[in-house]
Structure formats: C-alpha cells, structure tokens
Amino acid sequence: WPTCLWLLASITNQKKQMSKSILNFDSQLPSKPVSSVTVKRSLTPRRRAREYALQGVYQWLIIKAAGGFADYATIARQLREDPGFKKCQDDLFAHLFSGAVNHYDTLESQIKKHLDRPLEELSPVELAALLIAGFELAHDISVPFKVAINEGVELAKVFGGTDGHKYVNGVLDKLAQDLRPNEINAAN
C-alpha cells in the first residue's frame, strides 16, 4: 500500500513537471511565424490575370478528370466573384482561360510530344501552366516566346510542386522551338 501511494505521487509529480515544461516551452516560442524565405511577387494586373486563368484551367481539368461537365462560363463567373479579381486584367484572363480550354485537344497533342511521361501523370497545376503558356505560344504572337515561357514557369513556381517549374520550363522550351522557330532563330 505505501508503494502504491509513492508511485501515485511520483506520477502526479511527473505530470506537474511536464505541464511546467510545456508552459515554459510555449512562452519561448516567437509570437510571429518564422520564415526562412520571404517571397516577393510582382502582382501586376497581367500576372493576376494569369494566376486566375491558372485557377480556372485547374478547376476545369479537375472537373473534367472526375467525369463532370466542366463549364467554362460557370468557372469564370465564380472566379470573377473573388474580391481580388478586380485587380486583374479581365480581358487577358478571359483570353487565356477560354483559349486554353477551347484549344485543349490541340494543345494537349502539341504538349504530349515533349513529355517524358504520360499526360495523366502530370500535376494538374503543371498541366494548367503548360496549357496557358502553350496557348500563348501557339495563338498570341504579340507575346514574345521568352515572356510566355517565363510566365508559365512562374505560375508553376508559385502554385506547383517543389521542382515542377523546372519540368515546365523544359517542356515549354521544346514547345517554343516547334511553334516559334523563326522567333527563336532571330533571338539567337
């Protein structure tokens, strides 16, 4: 019986010590989250338009992959309801989003040529970035090929996986050689 009381007292004392340790640890934590990297992004109206287009294409791809009816107009309306949307260039958003969706089959076949894996294995974010940049390369000659590639890579950096932007860069470089050979030769 005395041994049981001693054991019970010992356990209670350990719980008190643990509680004090936890309280002391919590008080030593910084009040603000610590980040080793500060990300500074230039959110121009054109960049915002590309980001919203990426969100739209991503949503369209996810709905399509699930077998649902991916309605461009409904997705575009939902994105336009976002408070931050008013800071983006609406005409560019509409051009990129509708272009990537309406030319999906053509863009898909052009992109597939340069992949080292099946299209289904790509992240939807990376595929959306490839579709948007691929659309600009194929259908918008007013955007220089380097800008289209850079914007696609930036979208993949911000929203994609850790090294997904490197893959997107490689695919877009090859796609640009197919779609804009004269522009690339003039630049070199």
mmCIF file of N, CA and C in Angstrom, residues 81-153:
data_model
loop_
_atom_site.group_PDB
_atom_site.id
_atom_site.type_symbol
_atom_site.label_atom_id
_atom_site.label_comp_id
_atom_site.label_asym_id
_atom_site.label_seq_id
_atom_site.Cartn_x
_atom_site.Cartn_y
_atom_site.Cartn_z
ATOM 1 N N GLU A 81 -16.087 36.574 -59.119
ATOM 2 C CA GLU A 81 -16.719 36.966 -57.848
ATOM 3 C C GLU A 81 -15.699 37.140 -56.723
ATOM 4 N N ASP A 82 -14.488 36.645 -56.915
ATOM 5 C CA ASP A 82 -13.456 36.775 -55.902
ATOM 6 C C ASP A 82 -13.084 38.252 -55.750
ATOM 7 N N PRO A 83 -12.983 38.758 -54.514
ATOM 8 C CA PRO A 83 -12.670 40.181 -54.324
ATOM 9 C C PRO A 83 -11.369 40.632 -54.987
ATOM 10 N N GLY A 84 -10.383 39.776 -55.058
ATOM 11 C CA GLY A 84 -9.104 40.138 -55.654
ATOM 12 C C GLY A 84 -9.138 40.208 -57.174
ATOM 13 N N PHE A 85 -10.198 39.688 -57.765
ATOM 14 C CA PHE A 85 -10.271 39.640 -59.221
ATOM 15 C C PHE A 85 -10.312 41.030 -59.848
ATOM 16 N N LYS A 86 -10.877 41.986 -59.137
ATOM 17 C CA LYS A 86 -10.995 43.339 -59.716
ATOM 18 C C LYS A 86 -9.630 43.977 -59.971
ATOM 19 N N LYS A 87 -8.571 43.410 -59.397
ATOM 20 C CA LYS A 87 -7.224 43.934 -59.610
ATOM 21 C C LYS A 87 -6.525 43.278 -60.800
ATOM 22 N N CYS A 88 -7.231 42.379 -61.491
ATOM 23 C CA CYS A 88 -6.589 41.704 -62.616
ATOM 24 C C CYS A 88 -7.117 42.252 -63.939
ATOM 25 N N GLN A 89 -6.388 41.985 -64.989
ATOM 26 C CA GLN A 89 -6.769 42.424 -66.329
ATOM 27 C C GLN A 89 -7.762 41.406 -66.889
ATOM 28 N N ASP A 90 -9.043 41.755 -66.850
ATOM 29 C CA ASP A 90 -10.121 40.832 -67.189
ATOM 30 C C ASP A 90 -10.023 40.311 -68.619
ATOM 31 N N ASP A 91 -9.697 41.167 -69.572
ATOM 32 C CA ASP A 91 -9.643 40.704 -70.959
ATOM 33 C C ASP A 91 -8.529 39.668 -71.169
ATOM 34 N N LEU A 92 -7.407 39.827 -70.490
ATOM 35 C CA LEU A 92 -6.337 38.838 -70.588
ATOM 36 C C LEU A 92 -6.757 37.529 -69.924
ATOM 37 N N PHE A 93 -7.394 37.627 -68.758
ATOM 38 C CA PHE A 93 -7.911 36.426 -68.087
ATOM 39 C C PHE A 93 -8.829 35.653 -69.021
ATOM 40 N N ALA A 94 -9.812 36.342 -69.612
ATOM 41 C CA ALA A 94 -10.786 35.687 -70.488
ATOM 42 C C ALA A 94 -10.083 35.069 -71.701
ATOM 43 N N HIS A 95 -9.137 35.789 -72.273
ATOM 44 C CA HIS A 95 -8.391 35.307 -73.442
ATOM 45 C C HIS A 95 -7.624 34.021 -73.111
ATOM 46 N N LEU A 96 -6.893 34.019 -71.993
ATOM 47 C CA LEU A 96 -6.078 32.861 -71.625
ATOM 48 C C LEU A 96 -6.927 31.671 -71.194
ATOM 49 N N PHE A 97 -7.921 31.939 -70.359
ATOM 50 C CA PHE A 97 -8.749 30.848 -69.842
ATOM 51 C C PHE A 97 -9.553 30.208 -70.971
ATOM 52 N N SER A 98 -10.253 31.021 -71.742
ATOM 53 C CA SER A 98 -11.060 30.449 -72.829
ATOM 54 C C SER A 98 -10.165 29.808 -73.885
ATOM 55 N N GLY A 99 -9.020 30.431 -74.163
ATOM 56 C CA GLY A 99 -8.113 29.869 -75.157
ATOM 57 C C GLY A 99 -7.567 28.508 -74.758
ATOM 58 N N ALA A 100 -7.136 28.381 -73.512
ATOM 59 C CA ALA A 100 -6.589 27.099 -73.039
ATOM 60 C C ALA A 100 -7.668 26.012 -73.034
ATOM 61 N N VAL A 101 -8.881 26.385 -72.663
ATOM 62 C CA VAL A 101 -9.975 25.408 -72.609
ATOM 63 C C VAL A 101 -10.468 25.058 -74.018
ATOM 64 N N ASN A 102 -10.674 26.067 -74.852
ATOM 65 C CA ASN A 102 -11.216 25.827 -76.198
ATOM 66 C C ASN A 102 -10.229 25.134 -77.133
ATOM 67 N N HIS A 103 -8.942 25.289 -76.897
ATOM 68 C CA HIS A 103 -7.924 24.648 -77.736
ATOM 69 C C HIS A 103 -7.262 23.475 -77.009
ATOM 70 N N TYR A 104 -7.941 22.936 -76.016
ATOM 71 C CA TYR A 104 -7.343 21.895 -75.178
ATOM 72 C C TYR A 104 -6.814 20.720 -76.001
ATOM 73 N N ASP A 105 -7.630 20.182 -76.919
ATOM 74 C CA ASP A 105 -7.223 18.987 -77.665
ATOM 75 C C ASP A 105 -5.961 19.235 -78.484
ATOM 76 N N THR A 106 -5.900 20.370 -79.162
ATOM 77 C CA THR A 106 -4.721 20.709 -79.965
ATOM 78 C C THR A 106 -3.502 20.920 -79.076
ATOM 79 N N LEU A 107 -3.694 21.692 -78.010
ATOM 80 C CA LEU A 107 -2.579 21.955 -77.091
ATOM 81 C C LEU A 107 -2.082 20.668 -76.449
ATOM 82 N N GLU A 108 -3.010 19.808 -76.077
ATOM 83 C CA GLU A 108 -2.634 18.534 -75.457
ATOM 84 C C GLU A 108 -1.737 17.723 -76.393
ATOM 85 N N SER A 109 -2.107 17.632 -77.661
ATOM 86 C CA SER A 109 -1.293 16.850 -78.594
ATOM 87 C C SER A 109 0.069 17.504 -78.821
ATOM 88 N N GLN A 110 0.129 18.839 -78.839
ATOM 89 C CA GLN A 110 1.414 19.519 -79.006
ATOM 90 C C GLN A 110 2.309 19.331 -77.784
ATOM 91 N N ILE A 111 1.719 19.372 -76.605
ATOM 92 C CA ILE A 111 2.488 19.222 -75.355
ATOM 93 C C ILE A 111 2.959 17.783 -75.180
ATOM 94 N N LYS A 112 2.100 16.818 -75.517
ATOM 95 C CA LYS A 112 2.432 15.397 -75.328
ATOM 96 C C LYS A 112 3.737 15.002 -76.012
ATOM 97 N N LYS A 113 4.032 15.621 -77.149
ATOM 98 C CA LYS A 113 5.246 15.285 -77.910
ATOM 99 C C LYS A 113 6.517 15.504 -77.092
ATOM 100 N N HIS A 114 6.433 16.393 -76.118
ATOM 101 C CA HIS A 114 7.633 16.796 -75.389
ATOM 102 C C HIS A 114 7.673 16.277 -73.950
ATOM 103 N N LEU A 115 6.755 15.390 -73.608
ATOM 104 C CA LEU A 115 6.704 14.836 -72.253
ATOM 105 C C LEU A 115 7.490 13.537 -72.178
ATOM 106 N N ASP A 116 8.066 13.266 -71.034
ATOM 107 C CA ASP A 116 8.765 12.003 -70.812
ATOM 108 C C ASP A 116 7.921 11.043 -69.978
ATOM 109 N N ARG A 117 6.656 11.385 -69.810
ATOM 110 C CA ARG A 117 5.718 10.562 -69.034
ATOM 111 C C ARG A 117 4.318 10.768 -69.594
ATOM 112 N N PRO A 118 3.392 9.908 -69.243
ATOM 113 C CA PRO A 118 2.015 10.113 -69.722
ATOM 114 C C PRO A 118 1.433 11.423 -69.163
ATOM 115 N N LEU A 119 0.601 12.058 -69.952
ATOM 116 C CA LEU A 119 -0.019 13.315 -69.567
ATOM 117 C C LEU A 119 -0.774 13.181 -68.238
ATOM 118 N N GLU A 120 -1.361 12.026 -68.008
ATOM 119 C CA GLU A 120 -2.151 11.788 -66.796
ATOM 120 C C GLU A 120 -1.303 11.833 -65.528
ATOM 121 N N GLU A 121 0.002 11.661 -65.665
ATOM 122 C CA GLU A 121 0.890 11.681 -64.505
ATOM 123 C C GLU A 121 1.352 13.087 -64.138
ATOM 124 N N LEU A 122 1.044 14.055 -64.983
ATOM 125 C CA LEU A 122 1.405 15.439 -64.660
ATOM 126 C C LEU A 122 0.493 15.979 -63.568
ATOM 127 N N SER A 123 1.026 16.835 -62.762
ATOM 128 C CA SER A 123 0.223 17.547 -61.779
ATOM 129 C C SER A 123 -0.756 18.437 -62.537
ATOM 130 N N PRO A 124 -1.995 18.565 -62.067
ATOM 131 C CA PRO A 124 -2.946 19.448 -62.751
ATOM 132 C C PRO A 124 -2.464 20.903 -62.802
ATOM 133 N N VAL A 125 -1.706 21.323 -61.798
ATOM 134 C CA VAL A 125 -1.177 22.692 -61.803
ATOM 135 C C VAL A 125 -0.146 22.843 -62.922
ATOM 136 N N GLU A 126 0.746 21.879 -63.045
ATOM 137 C CA GLU A 126 1.757 21.949 -64.090
ATOM 138 C C GLU A 126 1.118 21.862 -65.471
ATOM 139 N N LEU A 127 0.115 21.003 -65.618
ATOM 140 C CA LEU A 127 -0.590 20.901 -66.894
ATOM 141 C C LEU A 127 -1.304 22.206 -67.216
ATOM 142 N N ALA A 128 -1.927 22.816 -66.232
ATOM 143 C CA ALA A 128 -2.611 24.100 -66.458
ATOM 144 C C ALA A 128 -1.606 25.165 -66.893
ATOM 145 N N ALA A 129 -0.438 25.216 -66.257
ATOM 146 C CA ALA A 129 0.595 26.184 -66.641
ATOM 147 C C ALA A 129 1.078 25.914 -68.067
ATOM 148 N N LEU A 130 1.244 24.643 -68.414
ATOM 149 C CA LEU A 130 1.661 24.284 -69.779
ATOM 150 C C LEU A 130 0.599 24.673 -70.802
ATOM 151 N N LEU A 131 -0.670 24.471 -70.467
ATOM 152 C CA LEU A 131 -1.752 24.815 -71.395
ATOM 153 C C LEU A 131 -1.828 26.321 -71.640
ATOM 154 N N ILE A 132 -1.706 27.093 -70.579
ATOM 155 C CA ILE A 132 -1.786 28.551 -70.720
ATOM 156 C C ILE A 132 -0.600 29.077 -71.525
ATOM 157 N N ALA A 133 0.604 28.681 -71.155
ATOM 158 C CA ALA A 133 1.787 29.142 -71.877
ATOM 159 C C ALA A 133 1.798 28.583 -73.303
ATOM 160 N N GLY A 134 1.365 27.341 -73.451
ATOM 161 C CA GLY A 134 1.279 26.747 -74.790
ATOM 162 C C GLY A 134 0.291 27.492 -75.670
ATOM 163 N N PHE A 135 -0.827 27.908 -75.091
ATOM 164 C CA PHE A 135 -1.802 28.701 -75.845
ATOM 165 C C PHE A 135 -1.188 30.023 -76.286
ATOM 166 N N GLU A 136 -0.470 30.679 -75.379
ATOM 167 C CA GLU A 136 0.168 31.945 -75.750
ATOM 168 C C GLU A 136 1.212 31.739 -76.849
ATOM 169 N N LEU A 137 1.986 30.673 -76.745
ATOM 170 C CA LEU A 137 2.992 30.398 -77.782
ATOM 171 C C LEU A 137 2.334 30.119 -79.139
ATOM 172 N N ALA A 138 1.244 29.381 -79.130
ATOM 173 C CA ALA A 138 0.605 28.960 -80.374
ATOM 174 C C ALA A 138 -0.304 30.020 -80.981
ATOM 175 N N HIS A 139 -0.954 30.822 -80.154
ATOM 176 C CA HIS A 139 -2.030 31.676 -80.661
ATOM 177 C C HIS A 139 -1.902 33.160 -80.367
ATOM 178 N N ASP A 140 -0.852 33.579 -79.686
ATOM 179 C CA ASP A 140 -0.732 35.000 -79.369
ATOM 180 C C ASP A 140 0.679 35.479 -79.678
ATOM 181 N N ILE A 141 0.895 35.817 -80.937
ATOM 182 C CA ILE A 141 2.217 36.222 -81.392
ATOM 183 C C ILE A 141 2.653 37.556 -80.773
ATOM 184 N N SER A 142 1.696 38.316 -80.191
ATOM 185 C CA SER A 142 2.058 39.587 -79.555
ATOM 186 C C SER A 142 2.859 39.373 -78.270
ATOM 187 N N VAL A 143 2.810 38.168 -77.727
ATOM 188 C CA VAL A 143 3.588 37.836 -76.527
ATOM 189 C C VAL A 143 4.878 37.157 -76.970
ATOM 190 N N PRO A 144 6.033 37.758 -76.699
ATOM 191 C CA PRO A 144 7.303 37.123 -77.081
ATOM 192 C C PRO A 144 7.444 35.736 -76.433
ATOM 193 N N PHE A 145 8.108 34.827 -77.144
ATOM 194 C CA PHE A 145 8.210 33.454 -76.655
ATOM 195 C C PHE A 145 8.868 33.387 -75.277
ATOM 196 N N LYS A 146 9.863 34.242 -75.026
ATOM 197 C CA LYS A 146 10.541 34.226 -73.721
ATOM 198 C C LYS A 146 9.585 34.636 -72.600
ATOM 199 N N VAL A 147 8.702 35.569 -72.883
ATOM 200 C CA VAL A 147 7.720 36.011 -71.885
ATOM 201 C C VAL A 147 6.724 34.898 -71.604
ATOM 202 N N ALA A 148 6.225 34.250 -72.655
ATOM 203 C CA ALA A 148 5.268 33.150 -72.476
ATOM 204 C C ALA A 148 5.879 32.030 -71.636
ATOM 205 N N ILE A 149 7.126 31.690 -71.939
ATOM 206 C CA ILE A 149 7.809 30.637 -71.174
ATOM 207 C C ILE A 149 7.998 31.082 -69.725
ATOM 208 N N ASN A 150 8.513 32.283 -69.525
ATOM 209 C CA ASN A 150 8.763 32.780 -68.176
ATOM 210 C C ASN A 150 7.483 32.833 -67.347
ATOM 211 N N GLU A 151 6.398 33.298 -67.936
ATOM 212 C CA GLU A 151 5.139 33.378 -67.190
ATOM 213 C C GLU A 151 4.623 31.984 -66.816
ATOM 214 N N GLY A 152 4.760 31.025 -67.723
ATOM 215 C CA GLY A 152 4.363 29.646 -67.413
ATOM 216 C C GLY A 152 5.200 29.058 -66.284
ATOM 217 N N VAL A 153 6.497 29.326 -66.326
ATOM 218 C CA VAL A 153 7.407 28.833 -65.282
ATOM 219 C C VAL A 153 7.072 29.491 -63.942
#
